Amino acid sequence: EKTITQWNDELEGEVTITLRLTDDDRASDIESFCRAVARLAPHLKLMQEEGDSEDLPAIEVGDQAVVYHAVPSGTKLSPFLESIRRLSGAGSAGKDRPSPAGDGAFDRLKALEVPAFLRLFVAPNCPFCPVVTRQVVSLAAASPLVRVSVIDGTFFSEVAESEGVRSAPTLLLDSGFRWSGHLNLDEVIEAMTQ
């Protein structure tokens, strides 16, 4: 509660997220989380839409630049709140943590000609997942052609299983590239642009 309240106080305006509900039983957990955050953060506007029955329930941030198929509580809370601030442009200067990409790495994203779809699988008690989440969200913030889905592989175990994900964090780029554990952002950007 303290983290959410402090985050709200640092916002420089209203921010919006979209809760996309489906028939999936886990949608109620995601909805409860979003409503709890909205109660604690008056600057957060929560929109609700009905998703297709075959889709996973989701929290959409930044005009769908980042989509969370998760209940981003615990260690996932701070990266989630930072992504809202970063993608809405409502944060105070210097409040977002810098990304550890090398000089000019984000400039290379300007060469991106087609959309890049990243799927990041995280787990509730993963000590590395918050860092990797921040890194991957920074890519979506740097280019409108980058779309990120953050998926709790424990909560949506059938999705992790269907993708052969056995550890967290695991990042998938389209269907051809996979990284697990520590993430070299320069390498990911290179794969995206080549």
PDB file of C-alpha atoms in Angstrom:
ATOM      1  CA  GLU A   1       0.000   0.000   0.000  1.00  0.00           C
ATOM      2  CA  LYS A   2       2.849   2.359   0.836  1.00  0.00           C
ATOM      3  CA  THR A   3       4.536   1.692  -2.503  1.00  0.00           C
ATOM      4  CA  ILE A   4       1.331   2.410  -4.453  1.00  0.00           C
ATOM      5  CA  THR A   5       0.534   5.555  -2.449  1.00  0.00           C
ATOM      6  CA  GLN A   6       4.052   6.920  -2.926  1.00  0.00           C
ATOM      7  CA  TRP A   7       3.918   6.134  -6.657  1.00  0.00           C
ATOM      8  CA  ASN A   8       0.599   7.979  -6.930  1.00  0.00           C
ATOM      9  CA  ASP A   9       2.058  11.024  -5.159  1.00  0.00           C
ATOM     10  CA  GLU A  10       4.942  11.140  -7.659  1.00  0.00           C
ATOM     11  CA  LEU A  11       2.667  11.194 -10.715  1.00  0.00           C
ATOM     12  CA  GLU A  12       2.381  14.510 -12.521  1.00  0.00           C
ATOM     13  CA  GLY A  13      -1.092  13.827 -13.888  1.00  0.00           C
ATOM     14  CA  GLU A  14      -3.680  11.170 -14.517  1.00  0.00           C
ATOM     15  CA  VAL A  15      -2.620   7.822 -15.966  1.00  0.00           C
ATOM     16  CA  THR A  16      -4.820   5.157 -17.500  1.00  0.00           C
ATOM     17  CA  ILE A  17      -4.629   1.385 -17.663  1.00  0.00           C
ATOM     18  CA  THR A  18      -7.113  -0.964 -19.266  1.00  0.00           C
ATOM     19  CA  LEU A  19      -8.359  -4.100 -17.581  1.00  0.00           C
ATOM     20  CA  ARG A  20      -9.305  -6.625 -20.249  1.00  0.00           C
ATOM     21  CA  LEU A  21     -11.568  -9.255 -18.736  1.00  0.00           C
ATOM     22  CA  THR A  22     -12.356 -12.633 -20.267  1.00  0.00           C
ATOM     23  CA  ASP A  23     -14.245 -15.756 -19.236  1.00  0.00           C
ATOM     24  CA  ASP A  24     -11.038 -17.154 -17.726  1.00  0.00           C
ATOM     25  CA  ASP A  25     -11.448 -17.844 -13.990  1.00  0.00           C
ATOM     26  CA  ARG A  26      -8.207 -15.983 -13.233  1.00  0.00           C
ATOM     27  CA  ALA A  27      -9.705 -12.712 -14.513  1.00  0.00           C
ATOM     28  CA  SER A  28     -11.250 -12.083 -11.104  1.00  0.00           C
ATOM     29  CA  ASP A  29      -7.808 -12.120  -9.431  1.00  0.00           C
ATOM     30  CA  ILE A  30      -6.468  -9.596 -11.928  1.00  0.00           C
ATOM     31  CA  GLU A  31      -9.590  -7.457 -11.541  1.00  0.00           C
ATOM     32  CA  SER A  32      -9.322  -7.473  -7.727  1.00  0.00           C
ATOM     33  CA  PHE A  33      -5.688  -6.393  -7.951  1.00  0.00           C
ATOM     34  CA  CYS A  34      -6.480  -3.528 -10.359  1.00  0.00           C
ATOM     35  CA  ARG A  35      -9.355  -2.272  -8.245  1.00  0.00           C
ATOM     36  CA  ALA A  36      -7.179  -2.334  -5.108  1.00  0.00           C
ATOM     37  CA  VAL A  37      -4.466  -0.307  -6.871  1.00  0.00           C
ATOM     38  CA  ALA A  38      -7.050   2.167  -8.201  1.00  0.00           C
ATOM     39  CA  ARG A  39      -8.457   2.691  -4.679  1.00  0.00           C
ATOM     40  CA  LEU A  40      -4.993   3.574  -3.386  1.00  0.00           C
ATOM     41  CA  ALA A  41      -3.996   5.691  -6.406  1.00  0.00           C
ATOM     42  CA  PRO A  42      -6.520   8.430  -7.249  1.00  0.00           C
ATOM     43  CA  HIS A  43      -4.403   9.504 -10.258  1.00  0.00           C
ATOM     44  CA  LEU A  44      -4.967   6.086 -11.855  1.00  0.00           C
ATOM     45  CA  LYS A  45      -7.923   5.781 -14.199  1.00  0.00           C
ATOM     46  CA  LEU A  46      -9.022   2.185 -14.663  1.00  0.00           C
ATOM     47  CA  MET A  47     -10.826   1.380 -17.901  1.00  0.00           C
ATOM     48  CA  GLN A  48     -12.504  -1.983 -18.321  1.00  0.00           C
ATOM     49  CA  GLU A  49     -13.169  -3.853 -21.556  1.00  0.00           C
ATOM     50  CA  GLU A  50     -14.379  -7.310 -22.380  1.00  0.00           C
ATOM     51  CA  GLY A  51     -11.853  -9.478 -24.191  1.00  0.00           C
ATOM     52  CA  ASP A  52     -12.442 -12.395 -26.501  1.00  0.00           C
ATOM     53  CA  SER A  53     -13.261 -15.618 -24.700  1.00  0.00           C
ATOM     54  CA  GLU A  54     -10.113 -17.363 -25.982  1.00  0.00           C
ATOM     55  CA  ASP A  55      -7.789 -14.549 -24.801  1.00  0.00           C
ATOM     56  CA  LEU A  56      -6.063 -14.368 -21.446  1.00  0.00           C
ATOM     57  CA  PRO A  57      -7.227 -11.672 -19.036  1.00  0.00           C
ATOM     58  CA  ALA A  58      -4.827  -8.740 -19.080  1.00  0.00           C
ATOM     59  CA  ILE A  59      -3.805  -5.326 -17.839  1.00  0.00           C
ATOM     60  CA  GLU A  60      -2.891  -3.085 -20.771  1.00  0.00           C
ATOM     61  CA  VAL A  61      -0.451  -0.222 -20.284  1.00  0.00           C
ATOM     62  CA  GLY A  62       0.539   2.488 -22.734  1.00  0.00           C
ATOM     63  CA  ASP A  63      -1.970   1.848 -25.511  1.00  0.00           C
ATOM     64  CA  GLN A  64      -1.136  -1.870 -25.420  1.00  0.00           C
ATOM     65  CA  ALA A  65       2.624  -1.294 -25.610  1.00  0.00           C
ATOM     66  CA  VAL A  66       2.927  -3.517 -22.526  1.00  0.00           C
ATOM     67  CA  VAL A  67       0.339  -6.117 -21.576  1.00  0.00           C
ATOM     68  CA  TYR A  68       0.462  -7.917 -18.238  1.00  0.00           C
ATOM     69  CA  HIS A  69      -1.015 -11.387 -17.989  1.00  0.00           C
ATOM     70  CA  ALA A  70      -0.293 -11.428 -14.289  1.00  0.00           C
ATOM     71  CA  VAL A  71      -1.205 -10.093 -10.892  1.00  0.00           C
ATOM     72  CA  PRO A  72       1.851  -7.841 -10.553  1.00  0.00           C
ATOM     73  CA  SER A  73       2.125  -7.864  -6.781  1.00  0.00           C
ATOM     74  CA  GLY A  74       5.128  -8.560  -4.576  1.00  0.00           C
ATOM     75  CA  THR A  75       8.411  -8.112  -6.435  1.00  0.00           C
ATOM     76  CA  LYS A  76       6.516  -7.482  -9.679  1.00  0.00           C
ATOM     77  CA  LEU A  77       4.685  -4.414  -8.291  1.00  0.00           C
ATOM     78  CA  SER A  78       7.413  -1.773  -8.645  1.00  0.00           C
ATOM     79  CA  PRO A  79       8.282  -2.658 -12.277  1.00  0.00           C
ATOM     80  CA  PHE A  80       4.544  -2.632 -13.085  1.00  0.00           C
ATOM     81  CA  LEU A  81       4.024   0.819 -11.562  1.00  0.00           C
ATOM     82  CA  GLU A  82       7.174   2.125 -13.261  1.00  0.00           C
ATOM     83  CA  SER A  83       5.914   0.861 -16.623  1.00  0.00           C
ATOM     84  CA  ILE A  84       2.673   2.798 -16.193  1.00  0.00           C
ATOM     85  CA  ARG A  85       4.569   5.980 -15.353  1.00  0.00           C
ATOM     86  CA  ARG A  86       7.121   5.492 -18.114  1.00  0.00           C
ATOM     87  CA  LEU A  87       4.620   4.692 -20.873  1.00  0.00           C
ATOM     88  CA  SER A  88       2.172   7.424 -19.864  1.00  0.00           C
ATOM     89  CA  GLY A  89       4.779  10.184 -19.593  1.00  0.00           C
ATOM     90  CA  ALA A  90       3.348  11.212 -16.217  1.00  0.00           C
ATOM     91  CA  GLY A  91       6.425  10.616 -14.101  1.00  0.00           C
ATOM     92  CA  SER A  92       8.828  13.024 -12.544  1.00  0.00           C
ATOM     93  CA  ALA A  93      12.180  13.364 -14.277  1.00  0.00           C
ATOM     94  CA  GLY A  94      14.689  10.836 -13.037  1.00  0.00           C
ATOM     95  CA  LYS A  95      12.140   8.661 -11.236  1.00  0.00           C
ATOM     96  CA  ASP A  96      12.398   5.717 -13.630  1.00  0.00           C
ATOM     97  CA  ARG A  97      15.398   3.501 -13.244  1.00  0.00           C
ATOM     98  CA  PRO A  98      17.821   3.650 -16.164  1.00  0.00           C
ATOM     99  CA  SER A  99      18.192   0.640 -18.399  1.00  0.00           C
ATOM    100  CA  PRO A 100      21.628  -0.951 -18.610  1.00  0.00           C
ATOM    101  CA  ALA A 101      21.874  -0.882 -22.397  1.00  0.00           C
ATOM    102  CA  GLY A 102      25.105   0.331 -23.947  1.00  0.00           C
ATOM    103  CA  ASP A 103      25.492   3.772 -25.483  1.00  0.00           C
ATOM    104  CA  GLY A 104      23.434   4.074 -28.628  1.00  0.00           C
ATOM    105  CA  ALA A 105      21.573   0.809 -28.085  1.00  0.00           C
ATOM    106  CA  PHE A 106      18.187   2.496 -28.097  1.00  0.00           C
ATOM    107  CA  ASP A 107      19.149   4.566 -31.136  1.00  0.00           C
ATOM    108  CA  ARG A 108      19.415   1.287 -33.035  1.00  0.00           C
ATOM    109  CA  LEU A 109      15.702   0.720 -32.433  1.00  0.00           C
ATOM    110  CA  LYS A 110      15.075   3.493 -34.986  1.00  0.00           C
ATOM    111  CA  ALA A 111      16.150   0.951 -37.612  1.00  0.00           C
ATOM    112  CA  LEU A 112      13.273  -1.309 -36.626  1.00  0.00           C
ATOM    113  CA  GLU A 113      11.017  -1.629 -39.668  1.00  0.00           C
ATOM    114  CA  VAL A 114       8.496  -4.225 -38.531  1.00  0.00           C
ATOM    115  CA  PRO A 115       6.807  -4.788 -35.170  1.00  0.00           C
ATOM    116  CA  ALA A 116       8.717  -6.840 -32.619  1.00  0.00           C
ATOM    117  CA  PHE A 117       6.654  -8.946 -30.233  1.00  0.00           C
ATOM    118  CA  LEU A 118       8.357  -9.825 -26.961  1.00  0.00           C
ATOM    119  CA  ARG A 119       6.913 -12.258 -24.427  1.00  0.00           C
ATOM    120  CA  LEU A 120       8.530 -12.191 -21.006  1.00  0.00           C
ATOM    121  CA  PHE A 121       7.756 -15.053 -18.645  1.00  0.00           C
ATOM    122  CA  VAL A 122       8.207 -14.204 -14.967  1.00  0.00           C
ATOM    123  CA  ALA A 123       7.569 -15.990 -11.669  1.00  0.00           C
ATOM    124  CA  PRO A 124       6.360 -14.716  -8.287  1.00  0.00           C
ATOM    125  CA  ASN A 125       9.544 -15.233  -6.261  1.00  0.00           C
ATOM    126  CA  CYS A 126      12.093 -14.776  -9.035  1.00  0.00           C
ATOM    127  CA  PRO A 127      14.842 -12.393  -7.847  1.00  0.00           C
ATOM    128  CA  PHE A 128      15.917 -11.508 -11.412  1.00  0.00           C
ATOM    129  CA  CYS A 129      12.470 -10.932 -12.924  1.00  0.00           C
ATOM    130  CA  PRO A 130      12.000  -7.312 -11.739  1.00  0.00           C
ATOM    131  CA  VAL A 131      15.297  -6.237 -13.336  1.00  0.00           C
ATOM    132  CA  VAL A 132      14.553  -7.996 -16.619  1.00  0.00           C
ATOM    133  CA  THR A 133      10.993  -6.616 -16.641  1.00  0.00           C
ATOM    134  CA  ARG A 134      12.354  -3.074 -16.344  1.00  0.00           C
ATOM    135  CA  GLN A 135      14.794  -3.736 -19.191  1.00  0.00           C
ATOM    136  CA  VAL A 136      12.169  -5.166 -21.525  1.00  0.00           C
ATOM    137  CA  VAL A 137       9.619  -2.420 -20.759  1.00  0.00           C
ATOM    138  CA  SER A 138      12.300   0.139 -21.626  1.00  0.00           C
ATOM    139  CA  LEU A 139      12.307  -1.277 -25.172  1.00  0.00           C
ATOM    140  CA  ALA A 140       8.562  -0.663 -25.519  1.00  0.00           C
ATOM    141  CA  ALA A 141       9.057   2.854 -24.172  1.00  0.00           C
ATOM    142  CA  ALA A 142      11.789   3.489 -26.757  1.00  0.00           C
ATOM    143  CA  SER A 143       9.914   2.349 -29.866  1.00  0.00           C
ATOM    144  CA  PRO A 144       6.252   2.242 -30.867  1.00  0.00           C
ATOM    145  CA  LEU A 145       7.002  -0.916 -32.873  1.00  0.00           C
ATOM    146  CA  VAL A 146       7.919  -2.924 -29.764  1.00  0.00           C
ATOM    147  CA  ARG A 147       5.098  -4.765 -28.003  1.00  0.00           C
ATOM    148  CA  VAL A 148       5.686  -6.603 -24.732  1.00  0.00           C
ATOM    149  CA  SER A 149       3.604  -9.221 -22.964  1.00  0.00           C
ATOM    150  CA  VAL A 150       4.615  -9.981 -19.384  1.00  0.00           C
ATOM    151  CA  ILE A 151       3.238 -13.398 -18.457  1.00  0.00           C
ATOM    152  CA  ASP A 152       3.310 -14.937 -15.012  1.00  0.00           C
ATOM    153  CA  GLY A 153       4.372 -18.443 -15.975  1.00  0.00           C
ATOM    154  CA  THR A 154       3.120 -19.847 -12.680  1.00  0.00           C
ATOM    155  CA  PHE A 155      -0.304 -18.181 -12.897  1.00  0.00           C
ATOM    156  CA  PHE A 156      -0.671 -19.112 -16.574  1.00  0.00           C
ATOM    157  CA  SER A 157       1.285 -22.362 -16.438  1.00  0.00           C
ATOM    158  CA  GLU A 158      -0.402 -23.750 -19.542  1.00  0.00           C
ATOM    159  CA  VAL A 159       1.033 -20.883 -21.608  1.00  0.00           C
ATOM    160  CA  ALA A 160       4.540 -21.411 -20.228  1.00  0.00           C
ATOM    161  CA  GLU A 161       4.252 -25.125 -20.860  1.00  0.00           C
ATOM    162  CA  SER A 162       3.065 -24.644 -24.443  1.00  0.00           C
ATOM    163  CA  GLU A 163       6.112 -22.433 -25.115  1.00  0.00           C
ATOM    164  CA  GLY A 164       8.538 -24.812 -23.424  1.00  0.00           C
ATOM    165  CA  VAL A 165       9.382 -22.260 -20.718  1.00  0.00           C
ATOM    166  CA  ARG A 166      10.898 -23.968 -17.685  1.00  0.00           C
ATOM    167  CA  SER A 167      12.627 -21.097 -15.910  1.00  0.00           C
ATOM    168  CA  ALA A 168      12.119 -17.433 -15.178  1.00  0.00           C
ATOM    169  CA  PRO A 169      12.827 -14.965 -16.483  1.00  0.00           C
ATOM    170  CA  THR A 170      12.547 -16.195 -20.061  1.00  0.00           C
ATOM    171  CA  LEU A 171      12.181 -13.767 -22.961  1.00  0.00           C
ATOM    172  CA  LEU A 172      10.848 -14.819 -26.358  1.00  0.00           C
ATOM    173  CA  LEU A 173      11.195 -12.628 -29.454  1.00  0.00           C
ATOM    174  CA  ASP A 174       8.629 -13.562 -32.065  1.00  0.00           C
ATOM    175  CA  SER A 175       9.137 -17.293 -32.498  1.00  0.00           C
ATOM    176  CA  GLY A 176      12.841 -17.422 -33.285  1.00  0.00           C
ATOM    177  CA  PHE A 177      14.804 -16.141 -30.287  1.00  0.00           C
ATOM    178  CA  ARG A 178      14.889 -17.108 -26.609  1.00  0.00           C
ATOM    179  CA  TRP A 179      16.838 -15.796 -23.621  1.00  0.00           C
ATOM    180  CA  SER A 180      16.692 -17.149 -20.063  1.00  0.00           C
ATOM    181  CA  GLY A 181      18.130 -15.677 -16.893  1.00  0.00           C
ATOM    182  CA  HIS A 182      20.298 -12.569 -17.109  1.00  0.00           C
ATOM    183  CA  LEU A 183      19.406 -10.451 -20.131  1.00  0.00           C
ATOM    184  CA  ASN A 184      21.888  -8.693 -22.403  1.00  0.00           C
ATOM    185  CA  LEU A 185      19.724  -5.869 -23.756  1.00  0.00           C
ATOM    186  CA  ASP A 186      22.203  -5.052 -26.548  1.00  0.00           C
ATOM    187  CA  GLU A 187      21.848  -8.630 -27.800  1.00  0.00           C
ATOM    188  CA  VAL A 188      18.045  -8.401 -27.750  1.00  0.00           C
ATOM    189  CA  ILE A 189      18.091  -5.107 -29.648  1.00  0.00           C
ATOM    190  CA  GLU A 190      20.504  -6.603 -32.188  1.00  0.00           C
ATOM    191  CA  ALA A 191      18.168  -9.561 -32.765  1.00  0.00           C
ATOM    192  CA  MET A 192      15.161  -7.248 -33.086  1.00  0.00           C
ATOM    193  CA  THR A 193      16.796  -4.990 -35.665  1.00  0.00           C
ATOM    194  CA  GLN A 194      18.487  -7.733 -37.695  1.00  0.00           C
TER     195      GLN A 194
END
